[in-house]
Short mmCIF file of C-alpha atoms and ligand atoms in Angstrom, two decimals:
data_model
loop_
_atom_site.label_atom_id
_atom_site.label_comp_id
_atom_site.label_asym_id
_atom_site.label_seq_id
_atom_site.Cartn_x
_atom_site.Cartn_y
_atom_site.Cartn_z
CA MET A 1 14.66 115.95 108.68
CA THR A 2 15.90 118.61 106.59
CA ASP A 3 17.96 118.34 103.55
CA ALA A 4 20.62 121.04 104.32
CA ILE A 5 23.62 121.18 102.60
CA LYS A 6 26.54 120.84 105.43
CA VAL A 7 30.62 121.79 103.81
CA VAL A 8 33.25 121.05 105.66
CA ARG A 9 35.55 123.55 104.90
CA LYS A 10 39.46 123.28 104.04
CA ALA A 11 39.44 119.85 105.97
CA ALA A 12 43.19 119.45 106.42
CA TRP A 13 42.86 115.74 105.32
CA VAL A 14 40.33 113.73 103.65
CA VAL A 15 40.71 109.98 102.51
CA ALA A 16 38.56 110.14 99.31
CA TRP A 17 38.12 107.46 96.79
CA ASP A 18 40.10 107.87 93.51
CA GLU A 19 37.68 105.78 91.24
CA GLU A 20 40.41 105.51 88.04
CA ALA A 21 42.80 103.88 91.00
CA SER A 22 39.90 101.98 92.43
CA ARG A 23 41.32 103.03 95.98
CA HIS A 24 41.58 105.58 98.90
CA VAL A 25 43.56 108.36 98.66
CA TYR A 26 44.48 111.33 100.70
CA ARG A 27 43.49 114.76 99.90
CA GLN A 28 44.16 117.69 101.59
CA ASP A 29 43.12 121.42 102.12
CA ALA A 30 39.79 120.38 100.47
CA ASP A 31 36.17 120.77 100.78
CA VAL A 32 33.76 118.35 101.07
CA ALA A 33 29.72 119.07 100.67
CA PHE A 34 27.14 116.76 101.80
CA SER A 35 23.48 116.37 102.39
CA THR A 36 20.88 113.80 102.48
CA ALA A 37 21.38 113.38 98.88
CA GLY A 38 24.94 111.88 99.29
CA ILE A 39 28.15 113.55 98.85
CA LEU A 40 28.20 116.06 96.50
CA SER A 41 31.55 117.58 96.13
CA ILE A 42 35.18 116.65 97.10
CA GLY A 43 37.64 119.65 96.04
CA PRO A 44 39.34 122.69 96.14
CA ASP A 45 36.80 126.23 97.08
CA TYR A 46 33.17 124.63 96.58
CA ALA A 47 31.35 127.61 95.81
CA GLY A 48 27.85 126.07 95.46
CA PRO A 49 24.93 126.56 98.15
CA ALA A 50 25.55 125.89 101.62
CA ASP A 51 23.20 126.21 105.03
CA GLU A 52 25.91 124.83 107.38
CA GLU A 53 29.26 125.60 107.37
CA ILE A 54 31.89 123.07 109.50
CA ALA A 55 35.79 124.38 109.78
CA GLY A 56 37.80 121.92 108.46
CA GLN A 57 41.16 123.28 109.51
CA SER A 58 42.02 120.65 112.43
CA LEU A 59 39.65 117.40 111.04
CA MET A 60 40.08 114.57 108.85
CA VAL A 61 37.06 113.34 106.67
CA MET A 62 37.03 110.06 106.63
CA PRO A 63 34.54 107.71 104.93
CA GLY A 64 31.90 105.51 107.54
CA LEU A 65 33.19 101.83 108.53
CA VAL A 66 31.20 98.94 107.40
CA ASN A 67 30.94 96.64 109.91
CA VAL A 68 29.46 93.21 108.41
CA HIS A 69 29.34 91.39 111.71
CA CYS A 70 27.97 91.79 115.55
CA HIS A 71 25.46 90.58 118.14
CA SER A 72 23.32 93.30 119.54
CA GLY A 73 20.88 90.18 121.52
CA ASP A 74 23.49 89.23 124.51
CA GLU A 75 26.53 90.39 123.92
CA PRO A 76 26.50 93.66 125.94
CA ILE A 77 25.97 92.01 129.29
CA ALA A 78 28.42 88.97 128.58
CA LYS A 79 31.16 91.23 129.28
CA GLY A 80 33.59 90.63 132.61
CA LEU A 81 32.70 87.48 132.91
CA PHE A 82 34.52 84.85 130.83
CA GLU A 83 37.54 86.44 129.20
CA ASP A 84 39.80 84.41 131.24
CA ALA A 85 37.45 81.11 130.92
CA GLY A 86 37.70 78.44 127.86
CA THR A 87 37.13 74.71 127.56
CA ALA A 88 40.33 72.81 127.02
CA ALA A 89 39.20 70.18 125.57
CA LEU A 90 37.69 72.34 122.97
CA TRP A 91 40.92 74.09 122.26
CA GLY A 92 40.28 76.49 124.40
CA ASN A 93 37.14 78.13 122.98
CA ALA A 94 34.80 79.77 125.65
CA LEU A 95 31.49 79.77 123.49
CA TYR A 96 30.04 76.39 123.92
CA GLU A 97 30.29 76.05 127.86
CA TYR A 98 30.49 79.46 128.90
CA SER A 99 29.20 82.03 126.44
CA ALA A 100 26.25 80.24 125.70
CA LEU A 101 24.86 80.23 129.04
CA ILE A 102 24.56 84.17 129.23
CA ASP A 103 20.79 85.65 127.49
CA ALA A 104 19.71 88.57 127.60
CA ASP A 105 16.29 88.47 128.97
CA GLN A 106 13.48 90.53 127.02
CA ASP A 107 13.50 93.31 129.42
CA ALA A 108 17.60 93.89 128.62
CA LYS A 109 17.35 93.41 124.82
CA ALA A 110 16.81 97.23 123.78
CA ALA A 111 19.53 98.11 126.55
CA CYS A 112 22.00 96.00 125.04
CA GLN A 113 21.06 97.05 121.23
CA THR A 114 21.49 100.85 122.25
CA VAL A 115 24.52 99.85 124.01
CA MET A 116 26.23 98.05 120.69
CA LEU A 117 24.94 100.67 118.58
CA GLY A 118 26.24 103.72 120.55
CA ASP A 119 29.72 102.05 120.54
CA LEU A 120 29.82 101.17 117.13
CA MET A 121 29.09 104.66 116.40
CA ARG A 122 31.05 106.50 118.79
CA SER A 123 33.78 104.33 117.09
CA GLY A 124 32.65 105.30 113.36
CA VAL A 125 30.84 103.03 112.20
CA THR A 126 27.85 103.68 109.98
CA THR A 127 26.74 100.51 108.24
CA HIS A 128 26.18 97.46 110.22
CA LEU A 129 25.31 93.72 109.89
CA ASP A 130 23.38 92.42 113.04
CA ILE A 131 22.91 88.87 114.05
CA ALA A 132 20.32 88.18 116.71
CA SER A 133 17.30 86.43 117.69
CA PRO A 134 14.34 88.53 116.91
CA TYR A 135 12.72 91.03 119.61
CA PRO A 136 10.17 93.61 119.28
CA GLN A 137 12.32 96.55 119.58
CA TRP A 138 14.99 95.26 117.22
CA LEU A 139 13.67 97.15 113.77
CA PRO A 140 12.64 100.16 115.67
CA LEU A 141 15.90 100.70 117.31
CA ALA A 142 17.79 100.36 114.39
CA ALA A 143 15.90 102.54 112.49
CA GLU A 144 15.74 105.24 115.58
CA SER A 145 19.81 105.32 115.86
CA GLY A 146 20.08 106.60 112.13
CA LEU A 147 22.81 104.01 111.46
CA ARG A 148 22.26 101.94 108.31
CA ALA A 149 21.61 98.44 109.31
CA TYR A 150 21.37 94.86 108.03
CA LEU A 151 19.08 92.89 110.11
CA ALA A 152 20.03 89.18 110.62
CA PRO A 153 17.26 87.05 112.05
CA GLY A 154 19.44 83.75 113.14
CA PHE A 155 17.50 80.28 112.89
CA ARG A 156 18.68 76.88 113.38
CA GLU A 157 17.62 73.40 113.73
CA ALA A 158 19.89 72.14 116.40
CA GLN A 159 21.07 73.66 119.96
CA TRP A 160 24.55 73.23 121.30
CA ARG A 161 24.71 71.01 124.53
CA MET A 162 28.01 70.35 126.43
CA ALA A 163 28.64 66.87 128.22
CA GLY A 164 30.88 67.77 131.03
CA SER A 165 33.40 69.83 130.04
CA HIS A 166 34.86 68.20 126.93
CA ARG A 167 32.33 67.06 124.32
CA LEU A 168 29.99 69.13 122.34
CA ASP A 169 26.68 67.57 121.16
CA PHE A 170 23.79 68.44 119.47
CA ASP A 171 19.89 68.59 119.97
CA TRP A 172 18.28 68.54 116.85
CA ASP A 173 14.46 69.83 116.73
CA GLU A 174 13.72 70.21 112.79
CA ALA A 175 10.34 71.47 113.35
CA ARG A 176 11.35 74.26 115.36
CA GLY A 177 13.87 75.07 113.30
CA ARG A 178 12.14 75.54 109.91
CA GLU A 179 9.41 77.41 112.50
CA ARG A 180 12.21 80.04 113.12
CA TYR A 181 13.01 79.91 109.46
CA ALA A 182 9.84 81.35 108.22
CA GLU A 183 9.79 83.41 110.85
CA ALA A 184 12.98 84.65 110.09
CA LEU A 185 12.24 85.32 106.34
CA ALA A 186 9.17 87.47 107.25
CA PHE A 187 11.39 89.48 109.28
CA VAL A 188 13.58 90.17 106.61
CA GLU A 189 10.73 90.99 104.38
CA GLU A 190 9.38 93.98 107.17
CA ALA A 191 13.21 95.18 107.90
CA ARG A 192 13.67 95.67 103.85
CA ALA A 193 10.23 97.49 103.35
CA HIS A 194 10.91 99.82 106.08
CA PRO A 195 10.35 103.37 104.59
CA SER A 196 14.00 104.81 106.03
CA GLY A 197 15.54 103.22 103.27
CA ARG A 198 18.62 102.30 105.56
CA ILE A 199 17.24 98.90 106.78
CA ASP A 200 17.88 95.70 104.58
CA GLY A 201 17.36 91.92 106.23
CA VAL A 202 19.39 89.29 105.61
CA VAL A 203 19.07 85.50 105.57
CA ALA A 204 21.36 83.79 108.25
CA PRO A 205 21.33 80.33 108.98
CA SER A 206 22.82 80.74 112.12
CA GLN A 207 26.05 77.51 112.20
CA ILE A 208 27.09 75.85 109.49
CA GLU A 209 26.80 72.70 112.10
CA THR A 210 23.38 73.58 113.39
CA CYS A 211 21.21 73.57 110.26
CA SER A 212 20.65 70.18 108.13
CA GLU A 213 22.37 70.11 104.50
CA GLU A 214 19.01 70.51 103.36
CA LEU A 215 17.91 73.67 105.25
CA LEU A 216 21.14 75.23 104.06
CA ARG A 217 20.53 74.90 100.56
CA MET A 218 16.56 75.99 100.80
CA ALA A 219 17.36 78.90 102.98
CA VAL A 220 20.33 80.22 100.65
CA GLY A 221 17.94 79.40 97.24
CA GLU A 222 15.29 81.32 98.86
CA ALA A 223 17.93 84.62 99.56
CA ARG A 224 19.05 84.08 96.11
CA SER A 225 15.19 84.14 94.38
CA ARG A 226 14.64 87.52 96.61
CA GLY A 227 17.72 89.11 96.14
CA LEU A 228 18.91 88.88 99.61
CA ARG A 229 22.26 88.47 101.24
CA ILE A 230 23.24 85.70 102.83
CA THR A 231 25.48 85.24 106.37
CA ILE A 232 26.29 81.81 108.11
CA HIS A 233 28.65 81.09 111.04
CA ALA A 234 31.50 79.02 109.20
CA ALA A 235 35.03 77.59 110.04
CA GLN A 236 34.81 79.73 113.33
CA THR A 237 35.96 76.81 115.98
CA MET A 238 38.09 73.85 116.06
CA ALA A 239 35.02 72.00 117.34
CA GLU A 240 32.91 72.89 114.54
CA HIS A 241 35.86 72.11 112.20
CA GLU A 242 35.83 68.73 113.95
CA GLU A 243 32.33 67.96 113.67
CA LEU A 244 32.16 68.81 110.01
CA LEU A 245 34.97 66.16 109.60
CA ARG A 246 33.08 63.52 111.51
CA ARG A 247 30.02 64.28 109.57
CA THR A 248 31.23 64.88 106.09
CA GLY A 249 35.12 64.19 106.14
CA GLU A 250 35.12 67.98 104.67
CA THR A 251 36.25 71.46 105.67
CA ALA A 252 33.28 74.06 105.85
CA PRO A 253 33.98 75.83 102.32
CA ALA A 254 34.77 72.44 101.09
CA MET A 255 30.97 71.21 102.22
CA LEU A 256 29.35 74.64 101.00
CA GLU A 257 30.92 74.28 97.56
CA ARG A 258 29.12 71.06 97.47
CA LEU A 259 26.19 72.60 98.46
CA GLY A 260 26.35 75.48 95.99
CA VAL A 261 26.15 77.66 98.62
CA LEU A 262 29.17 79.47 98.08
CA GLY A 263 28.94 82.76 96.17
CA PRO A 264 29.24 86.65 95.76
CA ASP A 265 26.02 87.24 97.78
CA LEU A 266 27.63 85.07 101.00
CA ILE A 267 29.46 86.45 103.69
CA LEU A 268 30.76 83.92 106.11
CA GLY A 269 31.22 84.62 110.01
CA HIS A 270 35.06 84.20 110.80
CA CYS A 271 36.13 81.35 108.69
CA ILE A 272 39.02 80.87 110.44
CA PHE A 273 39.82 76.76 110.54
CA LEU A 274 40.55 76.36 106.83
CA ASP A 275 42.60 73.98 105.45
CA HIS A 276 46.15 75.69 105.47
CA HIS A 277 45.00 76.80 109.24
CA SER A 278 48.03 75.38 111.58
CA TRP A 279 45.40 74.29 114.06
CA THR A 280 43.39 71.63 111.70
CA ARG A 281 46.28 69.77 110.33
CA GLN A 282 44.83 68.88 106.81
CA ARG A 283 46.75 67.79 103.94
CA SER A 284 45.11 70.13 101.59
CA ARG A 285 45.42 73.68 100.42
CA ASP A 286 42.16 74.55 98.93
CA ASP A 287 40.00 76.71 101.21
CA LEU A 288 41.30 79.82 100.46
CA ALA A 289 40.97 79.12 96.42
CA ARG A 290 37.07 78.20 97.27
CA LEU A 291 36.63 81.21 98.51
CA ALA A 292 38.24 83.62 96.09
CA GLY A 293 37.11 81.97 93.32
CA SER A 294 33.33 82.15 94.43
CA GLY A 295 33.54 85.40 95.52
CA THR A 296 32.69 84.57 98.70
CA SER A 297 33.17 87.57 101.38
CA VAL A 298 34.47 86.70 105.22
CA ALA A 299 33.83 88.84 107.93
CA HIS A 300 36.61 88.68 110.42
CA CYS A 301 36.24 89.87 113.63
CA PRO A 302 39.68 89.04 115.66
CA VAL A 303 39.17 90.47 118.91
CA THR A 304 36.50 87.74 120.12
CA PHE A 305 39.20 85.24 118.74
CA ALA A 306 42.43 86.41 119.71
CA ARG A 307 41.27 86.50 123.49
CA SER A 308 40.97 82.86 123.43
CA GLY A 309 44.41 82.58 121.71
CA MET A 310 43.04 82.13 118.28
CA THR A 311 43.31 83.90 114.83
CA LEU A 312 42.56 83.64 111.25
CA GLU A 313 46.36 83.18 109.40
CA SER A 314 46.10 85.88 107.99
CA LEU A 315 43.91 88.62 106.86
CA GLY A 316 47.21 89.70 104.89
CA ALA A 317 46.86 85.96 103.25
CA TYR A 318 43.66 85.79 102.29
CA ARG A 319 43.70 89.45 100.68
CA ARG A 320 46.76 88.24 98.62
CA ALA A 321 44.71 85.09 97.85
CA GLY A 322 42.03 87.41 96.24
CA VAL A 323 39.53 86.76 99.12
CA ASN A 324 37.03 89.73 100.06
CA VAL A 325 37.21 90.55 103.22
CA GLY A 326 35.60 92.63 105.61
CA LEU A 327 35.72 93.18 109.23
CA GLY A 328 33.13 92.96 112.11
CA THR A 329 33.36 93.48 116.34
CA ASP A 330 31.50 89.99 116.54
CA SER A 331 30.86 90.14 120.40
CA TYR A 332 31.86 93.66 122.54
CA PRO A 333 33.74 95.98 123.16
CA PHE A 334 31.97 97.05 119.72
CA ASN A 335 34.85 99.51 119.14
CA MET A 336 35.71 99.12 115.40
CA LEU A 337 38.79 101.31 115.32
CA GLU A 338 40.17 98.83 118.34
CA GLU A 339 39.12 95.63 116.25
CA MET A 340 41.30 97.12 113.31
CA ARG A 341 44.25 97.75 115.42
CA GLU A 342 43.69 94.31 116.29
CA ALA A 343 43.31 92.65 112.74
CA LEU A 344 46.57 94.70 112.22
CA ILE A 345 48.36 93.03 114.65
CA CYS A 346 47.27 89.55 114.54
CA SER A 347 47.97 89.91 110.60
CA ARG A 348 51.38 90.82 111.16
CA VAL A 349 51.70 88.12 114.31
CA ALA A 350 50.19 85.35 112.26
CA GLY A 351 51.69 86.29 108.97
CA ARG A 352 55.02 86.61 110.92
CA SER A 353 55.93 89.73 108.92
CA VAL A 354 55.28 93.46 109.36
CA PHE A 355 54.63 93.26 105.86
CA ASP A 356 51.85 91.00 105.93
CA LEU A 357 49.36 93.87 105.83
CA ASP A 358 49.69 97.70 105.85
CA THR A 359 47.06 100.62 107.17
CA GLY A 360 45.80 101.18 103.65
CA GLY A 361 44.86 97.73 103.34
CA LEU A 362 43.47 97.71 106.49
CA LEU A 363 41.30 100.59 106.23
CA SER A 364 39.81 99.29 102.37
CA ALA A 365 38.82 95.91 104.63
CA ALA A 366 36.89 98.37 106.75
CA THR A 367 35.76 100.26 104.44
CA THR A 368 35.04 98.68 100.63
CA GLY A 369 35.58 95.34 101.73
CA GLY A 370 32.51 95.35 103.57
CA ALA A 371 30.68 97.37 101.11
CA ARG A 372 31.43 94.66 98.56
CA ALA A 373 30.16 91.99 100.87
CA LEU A 374 27.02 93.78 101.20
CA GLY A 375 27.16 94.15 97.40
CA ARG A 376 27.44 98.12 97.20
CA SER A 377 29.73 100.27 95.92
CA ASP A 378 27.46 103.73 97.44
CA ILE A 379 29.33 103.42 101.32
CA GLY A 380 32.54 102.80 102.72
CA ARG A 381 33.94 105.54 100.01
CA LEU A 382 33.91 109.11 99.31
CA ALA A 383 32.94 110.19 96.23
CA VAL A 384 30.55 112.28 94.58
CA GLY A 385 27.35 110.65 94.40
CA ALA A 386 28.22 108.18 97.09
CA LYS A 387 26.08 108.35 100.35
CA ALA A 388 26.96 110.46 103.05
CA ASP A 389 28.23 107.88 105.41
CA LEU A 390 31.02 109.42 107.06
CA SER A 391 33.27 110.34 110.27
CA LEU A 392 35.13 113.86 111.38
CA VAL A 393 38.29 112.86 113.17
CA ASP A 394 39.65 115.85 115.58
CA LEU A 395 43.43 116.18 114.47
CA SER A 396 44.02 118.31 117.72
CA HIS A 397 43.28 115.58 120.23
CA PRO A 398 46.35 114.97 122.24
CA ALA A 399 46.49 110.99 120.68
CA MET A 400 46.34 112.47 117.27
CA GLN A 401 49.38 114.69 117.48
CA PRO A 402 51.64 115.17 115.96
CA VAL A 403 50.32 114.44 112.40
CA HIS A 404 52.66 113.02 109.96
CA ASP A 405 50.05 110.03 109.05
CA PRO A 406 46.42 110.68 110.48
CA LEU A 407 45.38 107.20 109.53
CA ARG A 408 48.36 105.47 111.40
CA ASN A 409 47.88 107.52 114.29
CA LEU A 410 43.98 107.01 114.79
CA ILE A 411 44.23 103.14 114.44
CA HIS A 412 47.66 102.76 116.28
CA CYS A 413 46.80 105.75 119.22
CA ALA A 414 43.64 107.52 119.40
CA ALA A 415 41.30 105.18 118.09
CA GLU A 416 37.40 106.48 118.73
CA ARG A 417 38.59 109.26 121.23
CA ALA A 418 39.41 111.23 118.15
CA ILE A 419 36.04 110.70 116.57
CA ARG A 420 34.07 113.92 116.79
CA ASP A 421 31.06 113.81 114.52
CA VAL A 422 29.68 110.96 112.61
CA TYR A 423 26.94 111.20 109.71
CA VAL A 424 24.71 108.84 107.93
CA ASP A 425 22.77 109.85 105.10
CA GLY A 426 23.89 113.12 105.64
CA HIS A 427 22.34 113.37 109.33
CA ALA A 428 24.49 113.34 112.77
CA VAL A 429 24.11 110.18 114.39
CA VAL A 430 27.52 111.50 116.63
CA LYS A 431 27.96 115.36 117.51
CA ASP A 432 30.59 115.98 119.77
CA ARG A 433 31.35 112.57 120.72
CA ARG A 434 27.62 112.50 121.99
CA ILE A 435 25.22 110.23 120.75
CA VAL A 436 22.52 112.05 118.78
CA ARG A 437 19.33 109.58 118.94
CA LEU A 438 19.56 107.01 121.64
CA ASP A 439 19.40 107.11 125.47
CA TYR A 440 22.60 105.76 125.43
CA ASP A 441 23.27 106.41 129.42
CA GLY A 442 19.92 105.02 130.26
CA ALA A 443 20.73 102.03 128.77
CA VAL A 444 24.12 101.11 130.09
CA ARG A 445 22.56 101.77 133.27
CA GLU A 446 20.02 99.26 132.60
CA LEU A 447 22.62 96.90 131.67
CA ARG A 448 23.91 96.58 135.27
CA ASP A 449 20.64 94.60 136.70
CA ALA A 450 20.35 92.99 133.52
CA GLN A 451 23.91 90.87 133.60
CA LYS A 452 22.74 90.57 137.44
CA ARG A 453 19.37 88.20 135.85
CA ALA A 454 21.13 86.70 133.65
CA CYS A 455 24.11 85.50 136.05
CA ARG A 456 21.26 84.11 138.00
CA ARG A 457 19.90 81.88 135.24
CA ALA A 458 23.26 81.06 133.98
CA GLU A 459 23.91 79.22 137.36
CA ARG A 460 20.37 77.83 136.77
CA ASP A 461 20.83 76.78 133.58
CA ASP A 462 24.65 75.48 133.72
CA PRO A 463 24.38 71.37 133.24
CA GLN A 464 26.96 71.21 135.93
CA GLY A 465 25.23 73.15 138.06
CA ARG A 466 28.33 75.62 139.09
CA PRO A 467 27.75 78.57 140.65
CA LEU A 468 29.11 81.92 139.15
CA ALA A 469 31.80 82.00 141.67
CA VAL A 470 33.15 78.67 139.67
CA LEU A 471 32.05 79.43 136.41
CA ALA A 472 33.50 83.29 136.57
CA PRO A 473 35.80 83.55 139.00
CA PRO A 474 37.07 87.29 139.93
CA SER A 475 40.26 88.08 138.32
CA LEU A 476 41.81 88.67 141.77
CA PRO A 477 40.95 87.05 145.00
CA LEU A 478 38.86 88.88 146.99
CA ALA A 479 40.67 90.65 150.17
CA ARG A 480 39.34 89.29 153.55
ZN1 ZN B 1 28.72 86.15 115.17
#
């Protein structure tokens, strides 16, 4: 590793941070100098030392994207199975009856993670928060990839169990949950001690409804005493919303407020079904104010949910209410730019207005929104002194032409096809669209067998004993 100074000369466009206005602005024909020490200079005619010059005439330099919610463990092998499935009695959600049946075995975990990391970085992500059950390669691979990583080992006391295709039940095992909690804390300490300086740990009670109130309180207290971030899936499905109403009469934010859990160090995963959401039919309108007033962040991952016919109402409305929202990719396809496009479209559909959210607001969510959720002002922005986490966007790509506004072209048309190089801490992790430090192609090959093994286990473990042809029928009938 060198700390060579790289200079993008005369970049056609730079998405730079305006400290005074506290927002991203465009700069044109600017030099951007950076090294492992961070961003050294943004402006005309950089005259300092330079070890590598990059011609910028057909480039946009933009801040690395911050993904505050993804899952490496199993999701890459769930692809193609359940996109047309859902449990009708659970509001069409596929999570409990279908997705929960697919598990990557230990042999496949590293391949799953490699594919996720590769897809994320090729779509301009430089920081990610990965929620998973720990496996041996998790931390070493995250470090090897070169990405900035927040690793969040999930723990819970209850497992989901489906009764037929109509009811979600919970199998509680408190002792096992507490063991997993202790293991998670140990893992988090190991992660934050990693010498790369790019890895941290996050305390992650998996779901609000699978942890007891006592465990939620205890875990959050422990995280706060250690100065760690916290993430919890909450208000992610109608089944969870109805379960919380049955148990406590509260929505997820109301319950977390009562437990003293809300706060600026907390990221709530998904946070869709709040009291104002049209599906929950509540009489109150307090949840957005609970989140905004406490400084709690939301990790918004539109693709997975929109695939099941549901969405947050709406990203623009959350932002106007003062809620800090970051973006995540949750499950596959781990394409942050496609996720951003869908976030914008869902916001406008749910908000019933083209004015619900604009492209600049969307970029803020995907950069500084995520950074704020992680408590950082040195990522998600291009400013002197910030980390050198950035992407070089190829403006000469046909999907980027003609260029009136490069961010709009990138988000509405080109997506990851226009991302040429990605740097984290001044080091290239994607160079000429190739993943630099991981065997991505090898991992893709491994996923084929891993998915077959996972499908065999799904058939074996399905409580209703359904074969794969019934669980995940092909989207078209097979010709005879
Ligand atoms: Zn999730």
